Amino acid sequence: MIVSATLVAFALMLAMMLIGIPIAVAMLIVGMGGGVIAYGMPFINSVASVIWGVQNESLLTAIPMFVLLGELLLRSGIADRMYLALSAWLARLPGGLLHTNIGCCALFAATSGSSVATAATIGTVALPSLHQRGYSMRHALGTLAAGGTLGILIPPSVNLIIYGSLTNNSIGKLFIAGLIPGVLLTLLFMAYIFATHVGRDAGLVQPEAEVPLAQRLRLLVHLVPPLIVFGVVMGSLYFGIATATESAALGVSIALVFAWRSGRLSLAMLQTCFHQTARISGMILLIITTAFILNLTISLTGVADALTKWVTSFGLTAISLLFALIVFYLILGMFMDVLSMQVATIPLTYPIVTALGVDPIWFGVFIVLMCELGMITPPVGMNLFVVHGIRPDKGDIRDAIWGALPYALMMILFTILLIFAPQIVTWLPERM
Amino acid sequence: MRRIEAILANLFGVIFLGLAAVVTIETLSRKLFNFSLQGADELGGYALAVGSTLAFSLALIGRNHIRVDVFHELLPRRVKAALNWLSIVLLAAMAILFVAVSLRVLQESLEYRSTAQTPWATPLIYPQSAWYAGLVIFMLVAVGFAARATWLLAKRRIDELNEAFHPRSSKEELRQEIEDYRQRSGAEPKERP
């Protein structure tokens, strides 16, 4: 009974989301509706303390802080200059500038959380020169769309903070856990480009000229600020010097110094950062607030237990459940954006999966990988639209979709690899 | 509206830059001199409480509260208008609900003279009042928008309604980012090779 009621409520919530009701409202309606049906009016009183509790949670302060950090590095142009440095170093590999796209996206990801900003910035710099030099648009768009997704896996990642706060897991551990898979996935993408381009660069109109070593070394200067910020944030987390919020605050302070040194720190720049940070965090925090209200209903009514018993009654093993979840998230990701997908499903899938013995930190990385996949699967792949929107020639969106397809397949295979070799994720955080 | 938006955004920014400064100093002094100011964590909580309510309003003004727009685009304009109207009215209803139930939190803090469970023992009513004020601003903005949407709907100004309240698409976001990038690179110092 409770299981079917839950499934109906979940379907109702998805339906409301898909017709375009604001995500936060859809979650609130289901959360409040369920709570009031089960407990009557007294439930409303407990909602008040949830609202204050969530918004006074110093853990979640990490969200606006990391968003602000990313904005500062982006708007001060620090992130833009990384492209120059990386293209000088990576462009001579088979596949040339395509490697720069992936590498740059990964580095960008290490400093900023916004995939739109990542793809827009790198795409605007890269696509015209890729086009001019005769790279296939399909390949170029695919690398940018796929590279842009790395941002939510490679820490700092707002999506990992959201997972951690919804499931009560250490943000620090989640960040550290995202590191090795993030780097491996980046290398996997680059290996694919290498393999598909080795010996075929002859078709290029204008192959890369070799940049003299002296100049290449000079360009490395541009990598220093992002690497220092990343090093301080991750280092302070790894060695237990700072909490997630504190490490973000350290990052913000350092980013301010670099922005000032680059001569780009101005009142107008700061105001743009404030505006963007407030809008993005306001959107995220409102959804999180309602997600916690929904969570309260779920935990009070024992829905999670009932659902877990129901699912385990099929005698599924953890591995077969995870495979089923890959399919589930693949389909959901075709229609929903990443954040909504996360908050709508984690409260239900997390208890089931952990009851079957899956490591909670590992599952966080799994969820984020599924979200990444959702960003490049049609019809609603955010990154597909973004890279399509900046391409210099007039082409079809199908180029972006086909270009990104190999990367989507690699992500699925990579996830399957993680299922059979979970140590890739859990090894590093266990050493903290 | 622009003025209010700018004031709220600046306030938000100052709160978090200030917090970053305090937390940085606190973390450094704790690690280097083994001296803790304490309370940076607590301050972070209050900053979030106030900052998030301001951010709710700013996200509302910027139409950033996420709505899935995949099927929305395919609907006839009248249905779109109905959904756009419903969305903003529901958001306003949510804001009213938050304000109504949260009053209780304040009342309880006053009644029991609650203080934070921290070395500072801050009387909770202070941060909570600021937080509540933020929620009230969010409610006022949302109700104002809902009233405007209702008025447009009543006057059958469907296209205007859709123009003002449609879900924000990734295209719009992209255009903004590219615009910002152009400005950044236009103002680039001459050190580019």
XYZ file of N, CA and C in Angstrom, chain A residues 86-318:
699
model
N 47.315 25.803 -22.094
C 47.123 24.393 -22.385
C 47.231 24.099 -23.871
N 46.736 25.012 -24.710
C 46.775 24.701 -26.140
C 48.213 24.663 -26.624
N 49.094 25.466 -26.037
C 50.496 25.433 -26.440
C 51.125 24.080 -26.115
N 50.655 23.453 -25.040
C 51.261 22.192 -24.612
C 50.623 20.962 -25.245
N 49.322 21.020 -25.470
C 48.634 19.797 -25.889
C 48.382 19.714 -27.388
N 48.529 20.829 -28.102
C 48.070 20.873 -29.487
C 48.853 19.976 -30.432
N 50.071 19.530 -30.038
C 50.855 18.713 -30.956
C 50.493 17.231 -30.896
N 49.677 16.830 -29.957
C 49.252 15.429 -29.893
C 48.322 15.132 -31.065
N 48.239 13.858 -31.494
C 47.240 13.552 -32.526
C 45.852 13.920 -31.989
N 45.113 14.672 -32.770
C 43.828 15.169 -32.274
C 43.955 16.617 -31.851
N 45.186 17.088 -31.727
C 45.490 18.493 -31.527
C 44.638 19.229 -30.517
N 43.996 20.270 -31.016
C 43.253 21.150 -30.127
C 42.111 20.441 -29.401
N 41.700 19.282 -29.896
C 40.620 18.570 -29.210
C 41.055 18.190 -27.805
N 42.348 17.855 -27.661
C 42.873 17.567 -26.325
C 42.805 18.799 -25.446
N 43.112 19.935 -26.068
C 43.058 21.171 -25.301
C 41.651 21.393 -24.761
N 40.655 21.084 -25.608
C 39.277 21.241 -25.149
C 39.022 20.441 -23.886
N 39.373 19.155 -23.949
C 39.103 18.285 -22.799
C 39.925 18.734 -21.592
N 41.223 18.944 -21.810
C 42.093 19.325 -20.706
C 41.649 20.624 -20.068
N 41.280 21.551 -20.904
C 40.879 22.850 -20.397
C 39.568 22.748 -19.636
N 38.638 21.964 -20.180
C 37.370 21.775 -19.478
C 37.629 21.177 -18.103
N 38.558 20.211 -18.035
C 38.834 19.564 -16.762
C 39.408 20.559 -15.757
N 40.343 21.378 -16.219
C 40.947 22.365 -15.323
C 39.927 23.415 -14.903
N 39.166 23.831 -15.887
C 38.098 24.799 -15.636
C 37.149 24.228 -14.594
N 36.862 22.917 -14.773
C 35.954 22.234 -13.870
C 36.493 22.250 -12.454
N 37.817 22.203 -12.352
C 38.423 22.158 -11.033
C 38.272 23.494 -10.305
N 37.874 24.528 -11.043
C 37.730 25.813 -10.374
C 36.303 26.304 -10.362
N 35.518 25.880 -11.344
C 34.165 26.421 -11.431
C 33.178 25.280 -11.511
N 31.954 25.526 -11.066
C 30.975 24.455 -11.111
C 30.019 24.562 -12.279
N 29.994 25.713 -12.959
C 28.945 25.901 -13.955
C 29.346 25.331 -15.298
N 28.551 24.369 -15.778
C 28.908 23.761 -17.051
C 28.589 24.700 -18.208
N 27.569 25.543 -18.037
C 27.250 26.474 -19.122
C 28.384 27.480 -19.294
N 28.858 28.008 -18.179
C 29.954 28.968 -18.256
C 31.198 28.309 -18.842
N 31.468 27.060 -18.438
C 32.625 26.343 -18.963
C 32.530 26.195 -20.472
N 31.403 25.619 -20.927
C 31.261 25.364 -22.356
C 31.220 26.675 -23.137
N 30.579 27.695 -22.577
C 30.468 28.968 -23.289
C 31.838 29.608 -23.446
N 32.609 29.632 -22.367
C 33.914 30.282 -22.426
C 34.845 29.531 -23.359
N 35.002 28.239 -23.104
C 35.955 27.482 -23.905
C 35.479 27.378 -25.338
N 34.168 27.179 -25.503
C 33.629 27.088 -26.857
C 33.843 28.354 -27.655
N 33.654 29.494 -27.012
C 33.810 30.756 -27.730
C 35.256 30.965 -28.165
N 36.182 30.533 -27.321
C 37.588 30.669 -27.716
C 37.953 29.621 -28.759
N 37.494 28.390 -28.525
C 38.022 27.268 -29.301
C 37.339 27.066 -30.645
N 36.017 27.162 -30.680
C 35.313 26.744 -31.897
C 35.733 27.494 -33.160
N 35.870 28.822 -33.118
C 36.288 29.493 -34.347
C 37.638 29.002 -34.860
N 38.607 28.792 -33.952
C 39.913 28.345 -34.448
C 39.869 26.889 -34.897
N 39.041 26.081 -34.235
C 38.899 24.691 -34.672
C 38.300 24.644 -36.077
N 37.311 25.492 -36.293
C 36.620 25.558 -37.577
C 37.589 25.973 -38.681
N 38.335 27.036 -38.374
C 39.303 27.576 -39.315
C 40.345 26.530 -39.715
N 40.768 25.758 -38.758
C 41.829 24.792 -39.016
C 41.318 23.491 -39.608
N 40.034 23.415 -39.828
C 39.492 22.270 -40.541
C 39.190 21.055 -39.685
N 39.074 21.231 -38.376
C 38.647 20.107 -37.544
C 37.197 19.774 -37.865
N 36.849 18.494 -37.750
C 35.454 18.133 -37.961
C 34.619 18.733 -36.830
N 33.512 19.402 -37.218
C 32.670 20.056 -36.215
C 32.100 19.046 -35.232
N 31.799 17.866 -35.789
C 31.218 16.836 -34.932
C 32.151 16.498 -33.772
N 33.429 16.289 -34.104
C 34.398 15.984 -33.049
C 34.563 17.148 -32.094
N 34.649 18.340 -32.666
C 34.879 19.517 -31.836
C 33.728 19.719 -30.847
N 32.496 19.621 -31.354
C 31.341 19.824 -30.481
C 31.253 18.732 -29.423
N 31.566 17.508 -29.844
C 31.512 16.399 -28.902
C 32.476 16.575 -27.741
N 33.713 16.984 -28.050
C 34.682 17.151 -26.960
C 34.245 18.254 -26.007
N 33.693 19.340 -26.561
C 33.291 20.441 -25.679
C 32.107 20.053 -24.804
N 31.128 19.381 -25.419
C 29.947 18.991 -24.639
C 30.338 18.010 -23.544
N 31.162 17.023 -23.906
C 31.560 16.016 -22.922
C 32.507 16.614 -21.890
N 33.451 17.421 -22.355
C 34.393 18.039 -21.425
C 33.671 18.886 -20.388
N 32.644 19.585 -20.824
C 31.887 20.443 -19.913
C 31.267 19.675 -18.760
N 30.953 18.406 -18.985
C 30.321 17.647 -17.897
C 31.300 17.299 -16.785
N 32.601 17.337 -17.089
C 33.585 16.952 -16.070
C 33.489 17.835 -14.835
N 32.961 19.046 -15.036
C 32.887 20.005 -13.945
C 32.153 19.519 -12.720
N 31.131 18.676 -12.906
C 30.383 18.284 -11.717
C 30.988 17.066 -11.030
N 31.978 16.428 -11.667
C 32.633 15.284 -11.021
C 33.933 15.719 -10.345
N 34.732 16.496 -11.095
C 35.995 16.951 -10.535
C 35.706 18.013 -9.477
N 36.201 17.804 -8.265
C 35.885 18.762 -7.213
C 36.559 20.111 -7.459
N 36.117 21.185 -6.853
C 34.896 21.279 -6.053
C 33.643 21.178 -6.923
N 32.688 20.423 -6.447
C 31.480 20.218 -7.222
C 30.262 20.487 -6.357
N 29.449 21.418 -6.812
C 28.244 21.749 -6.060
C 27.317 20.538 -5.983
N 27.325 19.731 -7.050
C 26.446 18.564 -7.048
C 26.839 17.560 -5.974
N 28.138 17.431 -5.717
C 28.566 16.537 -4.636
C 28.177 17.114 -3.273
N 28.201 18.439 -3.141
C 27.765 19.040 -1.870
C 26.284 18.734 -1.647
N 25.501 18.841 -2.725
C 24.070 18.583 -2.602
C 23.827 17.128 -2.191
N 24.558 16.231 -2.834
C 24.424 14.817 -2.460
C 24.796 14.629 -0.987
N 25.917 15.218 -0.591
C 26.380 15.069 0.785
C 25.386 15.609 1.795
N 24.765 16.747 1.469
C 23.851 17.329 2.443
C 22.540 16.550 2.501
N 22.098 16.029 1.376
C 20.843 15.262 1.381
C 21.012 13.921 2.090
N 22.226 13.362 2.044
C 22.410 12.014 2.580
C 23.283 12.005 3.822
N 23.666 13.209 4.303
C 24.462 13.273 5.517
C 25.828 12.600 5.386
N 26.485 12.823 4.282
C 27.833 12.285 4.105
C 28.848 13.422 4.091
N 30.091 13.080 4.416
C 31.128 14.102 4.485
C 31.415 14.687 3.106
N 31.303 16.013 2.999
C 31.567 16.691 1.728
C 33.042 16.503 1.358
N 33.897 16.606 2.370
C 35.337 16.452 2.126
C 35.640 15.106 1.480
N 35.076 14.041 2.055
C 35.312 12.697 1.497
C 34.776 12.602 0.083
N 33.601 13.174 -0.150
C 33.010 13.097 -1.490
C 33.901 13.797 -2.509
N 34.424 14.966 -2.122
C 35.303 15.705 -3.031
C 36.535 14.876 -3.369
N 37.156 14.338 -2.323
C 38.368 13.549 -2.540
C 38.038 12.321 -3.400
N 36.846 11.754 -3.166
C 36.450 10.570 -3.933
C 36.245 10.899 -5.410
N 35.837 12.117 -5.712
C 35.582 12.481 -7.100
C 36.858 12.690 -7.898
N 37.969 12.856 -7.192
C 39.211 13.254 -7.841
C 39.746 12.207 -8.824
N 39.974 10.988 -8.328
C 40.567 9.958 -9.210
C 39.633 9.615 -10.373
N 38.336 9.356 -10.120
C 37.452 9.098 -11.270
C 37.435 10.271 -12.254
N 37.483 11.488 -11.734
C 37.480 12.652 -12.619
C 38.701 12.669 -13.521
N 39.863 12.421 -12.928
C 41.093 12.417 -13.713
C 41.095 11.255 -14.706
N 40.649 10.071 -14.239
C 40.622 8.903 -15.129
C 39.695 9.125 -16.312
N 38.541 9.706 -16.046
C 37.585 9.938 -17.127
C 38.173 10.934 -18.130
N 38.853 11.963 -17.619
C 39.515 12.924 -18.495
C 40.535 12.217 -19.383
N 41.362 11.350 -18.755
C 42.382 10.632 -19.518
C 41.747 9.679 -20.529
N 40.634 9.074 -20.134
C 39.937 8.161 -21.040
C 39.462 8.927 -22.282
N 38.889 10.103 -22.058
C 38.442 10.935 -23.184
C 39.626 11.270 -24.092
N 40.748 11.619 -23.481
C 41.916 12.007 -24.276
C 42.496 10.815 -25.018
N 42.459 9.659 -24.361
C 42.959 8.455 -25.024
C 42.098 8.144 -26.244
N 40.807 8.360 -26.116
C 39.902 8.115 -27.242
C 40.230 9.050 -28.404
N 40.443 10.325 -28.095
C 40.784 11.291 -29.143
C 42.096 10.889 -29.805
N 43.054 10.500 -28.972
C 44.359 10.073 -29.481
C 44.179 8.898 -30.446
N 43.428 7.894 -29.995
C 43.269 6.672 -30.790
C 42.537 6.941 -32.101
N 41.538 7.824 -32.067
C 40.776 8.051 -33.298
C 41.469 9.041 -34.227
N 42.515 9.721 -33.758
C 43.157 10.712 -34.611
C 44.584 10.393 -34.998
N 45.152 9.344 -34.401
C 46.556 9.085 -34.684
C 46.728 8.804 -36.187
N 47.632 9.521 -36.805
C 47.887 9.349 -38.233
C 46.854 9.961 -39.150
N 45.865 10.675 -38.594
C 44.822 11.217 -39.466
C 44.786 12.735 -39.481
N 45.745 13.359 -38.817
C 45.720 14.813 -38.750
C 46.109 15.466 -40.066
N 46.530 14.633 -41.052
C 46.972 15.186 -42.327
C 45.862 15.967 -43.021
N 44.630 15.599 -42.752
C 43.505 16.259 -43.408
C 43.282 17.689 -42.946
N 43.977 18.089 -41.903
C 43.738 19.429 -41.384
C 44.251 20.494 -42.332
N 43.482 21.551 -42.443
C 43.852 22.651 -43.307
C 45.129 23.311 -42.808
N 45.172 23.440 -41.496
C 46.233 24.252 -40.924
C 46.692 23.599 -39.631
N 47.619 22.623 -39.726
C 48.030 21.957 -38.497
C 48.711 22.941 -37.538
N 48.776 22.532 -36.296
C 49.358 23.408 -35.284
C 50.838 23.645 -35.532
N 51.245 24.877 -35.438
C 52.670 25.173 -35.493
C 53.238 24.898 -34.111
N 54.490 24.435 -34.094
C 55.065 24.163 -32.782
C 55.430 25.481 -32.088
N 54.995 25.601 -30.848
C 55.318 26.796 -30.073
C 56.684 26.575 -29.437
N 57.603 27.541 -29.547
C 58.936 27.362 -28.953
C 58.840 27.068 -27.457
N 59.776 26.247 -26.991
C 59.722 25.809 -25.604
C 59.725 26.979 -24.620
N 60.557 27.971 -24.919
C 60.666 29.113 -24.004
C 59.303 29.763 -23.807
N 58.599 29.907 -24.940
C 57.290 30.545 -24.845
C 56.289 29.657 -24.111
N 56.429 28.339 -24.372
C 55.518 27.424 -23.694
C 55.710 27.509 -22.187
N 56.975 27.591 -21.775
C 57.252 27.688 -20.338
C 56.682 28.977 -19.759
N 56.819 30.051 -20.553
C 56.283 31.327 -20.077
C 54.773 31.246 -19.873
N 54.118 30.527 -20.803
C 52.658 30.438 -20.728
C 52.175 29.688 -19.487
N 53.075 28.862 -18.930
C 52.683 28.104 -17.746
C 52.242 28.996 -16.592
N 52.708 30.241 -16.631
C 52.332 31.208 -15.592
C 50.808 31.260 -15.432
N 50.103 31.130 -16.567
C 48.646 31.241 -16.508
C 47.991 30.077 -15.785
N 48.751 28.995 -15.633
C 48.161 27.855 -14.929
C 48.343 27.979 -13.421
N 49.218 28.876 -13.007
C 49.534 28.969 -11.585
C 48.316 29.339 -10.724
N 47.602 30.429 -11.048
C 46.479 30.780 -10.168
C 45.444 29.660 -10.003
N 44.944 29.068 -11.120
C 43.939 28.024 -10.888
C 44.505 26.841 -10.116
N 45.770 26.493 -10.368
C 46.327 25.342 -9.661
C 46.520 25.626 -8.174
N 46.897 26.856 -7.846
C 47.055 27.186 -6.424
C 45.699 27.142 -5.713
N 44.703 27.726 -6.356
C 43.370 27.709 -5.736
C 42.927 26.269 -5.516
N 43.073 25.466 -6.579
C 42.654 24.073 -6.478
C 43.452 23.349 -5.395
N 44.765 23.583 -5.378
C 45.628 22.920 -4.400
C 45.266 23.272 -2.972
N 44.991 24.550 -2.733
C 44.656 24.962 -1.372
C 43.315 24.370 -0.951
N 42.332 24.446 -1.848
C 41.011 23.926 -1.498
C 41.087 22.433 -1.209
N 41.669 21.674 -2.142
C 41.691 20.226 -1.964
C 42.673 19.801 -0.883
N 43.808 20.498 -0.815
C 44.798 20.158 0.205
C 44.254 20.349 1.607
N 43.603 21.489 1.829
C 43.096 21.739 3.175
C 42.008 20.740 3.538
N 41.259 20.280 2.525
C 40.241 19.266 2.802
C 40.889 17.923 3.105
N 41.855 17.547 2.252
C 42.441 16.217 2.371
C 43.158 16.044 3.706
N 43.898 17.077 4.109
C 44.663 16.953 5.350
C 43.857 17.350 6.578
N 42.550 17.555 6.380
C 41.694 17.822 7.524
C 41.943 19.173 8.175
N 42.572 20.097 7.444
C 42.837 21.416 8.010
C 41.559 22.228 8.039
N 40.711 22.026 7.034
C 39.523 22.863 6.934
C 38.301 22.039 6.540
N 37.132 22.526 6.928
C 35.890 21.921 6.454
C 35.645 22.421 5.030
N 34.618 21.878 4.386
C 34.339 22.271 3.005
C 34.097 23.784 2.908
N 33.306 24.307 3.841
C 33.007 25.735 3.800
C 34.276 26.554 4.008
N 35.106 26.113 4.953
C 36.343 26.851 5.219
C 37.275 26.816 4.011
N 37.371 25.643 3.380
C 38.275 25.558 2.231
C 37.772 26.463 1.106
N 36.437 26.538 0.960
C 35.882 27.433 -0.064
C 36.214 28.881 0.259
N 36.127 29.230 1.551
C 36.431 30.603 1.957
C 37.894 30.927 1.680
N 38.785 29.966 1.960
C 40.202 30.171 1.651
C 40.366 30.410 0.156
N 39.670 29.576 -0.644
C 39.743 29.715 -2.094
C 39.283 31.090 -2.548
N 38.183 31.584 -1.958
C 37.661 32.897 -2.332
C 38.701 33.977 -2.027
N 39.331 33.885 -0.850
C 40.325 34.903 -0.487
C 41.492 34.908 -1.477
N 41.971 33.706 -1.825
C 43.097 33.628 -2.756
C 42.688 34.133 -4.137
N 41.480 33.738 -4.574
C 41.002 34.159 -5.889
C 40.915 35.686 -5.959
N 40.509 36.303 -4.854
C 40.430 37.765 -4.825
C 41.814 38.375 -5.041
N 42.822 37.777 -4.401
C 44.180 38.291 -4.557
C 44.636 38.173 -6.007
N 44.389 37.006 -6.620
C 44.783 36.820 -8.021
C 44.022 37.772 -8.943
N 42.742 37.960 -8.665
C 41.935 38.858 -9.493
C 42.495 40.281 -9.401
N 42.898 40.644 -8.196
C 43.452 41.972 -7.979
C 44.787 42.114 -8.714
N 45.613 41.047 -8.634
C 46.915 41.086 -9.294
C 46.788 41.176 -10.813
N 45.750 40.550 -11.359
C 45.592 40.588 -12.809
C 44.979 41.909 -13.263
N 44.698 42.788 -12.319
C 44.176 44.109 -12.662
C 42.726 44.089 -13.113
N 42.002 43.047 -12.778
C 40.626 42.954 -13.244
C 39.618 43.097 -12.121
N 40.106 43.321 -10.916
C 39.199 43.442 -9.792
C 38.562 44.827 -9.813
N 37.283 44.868 -10.148
C 36.605 46.165 -10.156
C 35.246 45.994 -9.499
N 34.645 47.111 -9.186
C 33.343 47.051 -8.534
C 32.328 46.385 -9.459
N 32.414 46.732 -10.762
C 31.451 46.167 -11.714
C 31.617 44.650 -11.803
N 32.894 44.208 -11.811
C 33.147 42.767 -11.890
C 32.593 42.078 -10.649
N 32.838 42.661 -9.487
C 32.335 42.057 -8.254
C 30.814 41.992 -8.252
N 30.188 43.066 -8.759
C 28.726 43.067 -8.754
C 28.161 41.972 -9.662
N 28.823 41.773 -10.820
C 28.381 40.674 -11.687
C 28.507 39.350 -10.941
N 29.630 39.170 -10.249
C 29.823 37.940 -9.473
C 28.729 37.769 -8.419
N 28.438 38.853 -7.706
C 27.420 38.777 -6.649
C 26.068 38.373 -7.229
N 25.708 39.053 -8.322
C 24.418 38.763 -8.948
C 24.312 37.297 -9.339
N 25.344 36.843 -10.077
C 25.317 35.474 -10.567
C 25.309 34.476 -9.410
N 26.187 34.725 -8.422
C 26.256 33.812 -7.288
C 24.923 33.742 -6.570
N 24.303 34.921 -6.350
C 23.033 34.945 -5.624
C 21.960 34.185 -6.397
N 21.915 34.406 -7.706
C 20.864 33.739 -8.483
C 21.037 32.231 -8.475
N 22.279 31.789 -8.723
C 22.508 30.348 -8.777
C 22.270 29.730 -7.400
N 22.818 30.363 -6.341
C 22.634 29.748 -5.023
C 21.191 29.836 -4.572
N 20.495 30.910 -4.909
C 19.096 31.022 -4.518
C 18.284 29.893 -5.124
N 18.550 29.637 -6.383
C 17.851 28.556 -7.066
C 18.140 27.213 -6.400
N 19.437 26.957 -6.141
C 19.810 25.666 -5.540
C 19.251 25.535 -4.124
N 19.395 26.607 -3.334
C 19.017 26.502 -1.923
C 17.510 26.368 -1.741
N 16.738 26.997 -2.631
C 15.288 26.842 -2.515
C 14.910 25.385 -2.782
N 15.538 24.806 -3.795
C 15.247 23.402 -4.106
C 15.679 22.509 -2.948
N 16.844 22.826 -2.353
C 17.306 22.003 -1.231
C 16.368 22.114 -0.037
N 15.880 23.346 0.212
C 14.947 23.527 1.327
C 13.725 22.633 1.141
N 13.158 22.651 -0.067
C 11.969 21.825 -0.275
C 12.336 20.341 -0.278
N 13.551 20.031 -0.727
C 13.974 18.629 -0.710
C 14.040 18.113 0.722
N 14.452 18.978 1.647
C 14.512 18.549 3.044
C 13.118 18.362 3.630
N 12.161 19.179 3.162
C 10.782 18.982 3.629
C 10.272 17.630 3.118
N 10.582 17.347 1.853
C 10.199 16.049 1.290
C 10.896 14.915 2.048
N 12.163 15.131 2.379
C 12.927 14.142 3.136
C 12.296 13.854 4.482
N 11.784 14.912 5.136
C 11.142 14.762 6.440
C 9.940 13.837 6.304
N 9.127 14.096 5.277
C 7.964 13.245 5.043
C 8.393 11.810 4.793
N 9.425 11.662 3.971
C 9.883 10.314 3.645
C 10.366 9.578 4.886
N 11.102 10.274 5.763
C 11.624 9.557 6.924
C 10.534 9.331 7.972
N 9.631 10.299 8.161
C 8.572 10.125 9.160
C 7.626 8.994 8.794
N 7.282 8.902 7.510
C 6.300 7.907 7.108
C 6.911 6.526 6.897
N 8.230 6.428 6.987
C 8.858 5.120 6.810
C 8.807 4.620 5.379
N 8.614 5.535 4.455
C 8.524 5.165 3.053
C 9.813 4.493 2.574
N 10.933 5.050 3.010
C 12.211 4.527 2.536
C 12.372 3.062 2.925
N 11.998 2.747 4.184
C 12.091 1.356 4.645
C 11.200 0.442 3.826
N 9.961 0.895 3.657
C 8.999 0.069 2.926
C 9.486 -0.194 1.506
N 9.998 0.876 0.902
C 10.464 0.765 -0.481
C 11.679 -0.166 -0.559
N 12.553 -0.018 0.439
C 13.743 -0.873 0.469
C 13.338 -2.335 0.585
N 12.383 -2.620 1.501
C 11.919 -4.006 1.667
C 11.324 -4.520 0.363
N 10.544 -3.640 -0.275
C 9.875 -4.035 -1.522
C 10.907 -4.380 -2.596
N 11.897 -3.525 -2.740
C 12.899 -3.764 -3.774
C 13.730 -5.008 -3.452
N 14.111 -5.144 -2.171
C 14.942 -6.308 -1.829
C 14.136 -7.600 -1.931
N 12.803 -7.504 -1.848
C 11.992 -8.720 -1.948
C 12.110 -9.364 -3.325
N 12.552 -8.588 -4.304
C 12.779 -9.187 -5.625
C 14.058 -10.001 -5.652
N 14.811 -9.939 -4.565
C 16.053 -10.687 -4.512
C 17.144 -10.144 -5.426
N 17.077 -8.845 -5.703
C 18.110 -8.230 -6.547
C 19.434 -8.185 -5.793
N 20.518 -8.382 -6.523
C 21.812 -8.132 -5.902
C 22.129 -6.650 -6.097
N 23.108 -6.182 -5.328
C 23.493 -4.777 -5.445
C 23.882 -4.460 -6.886
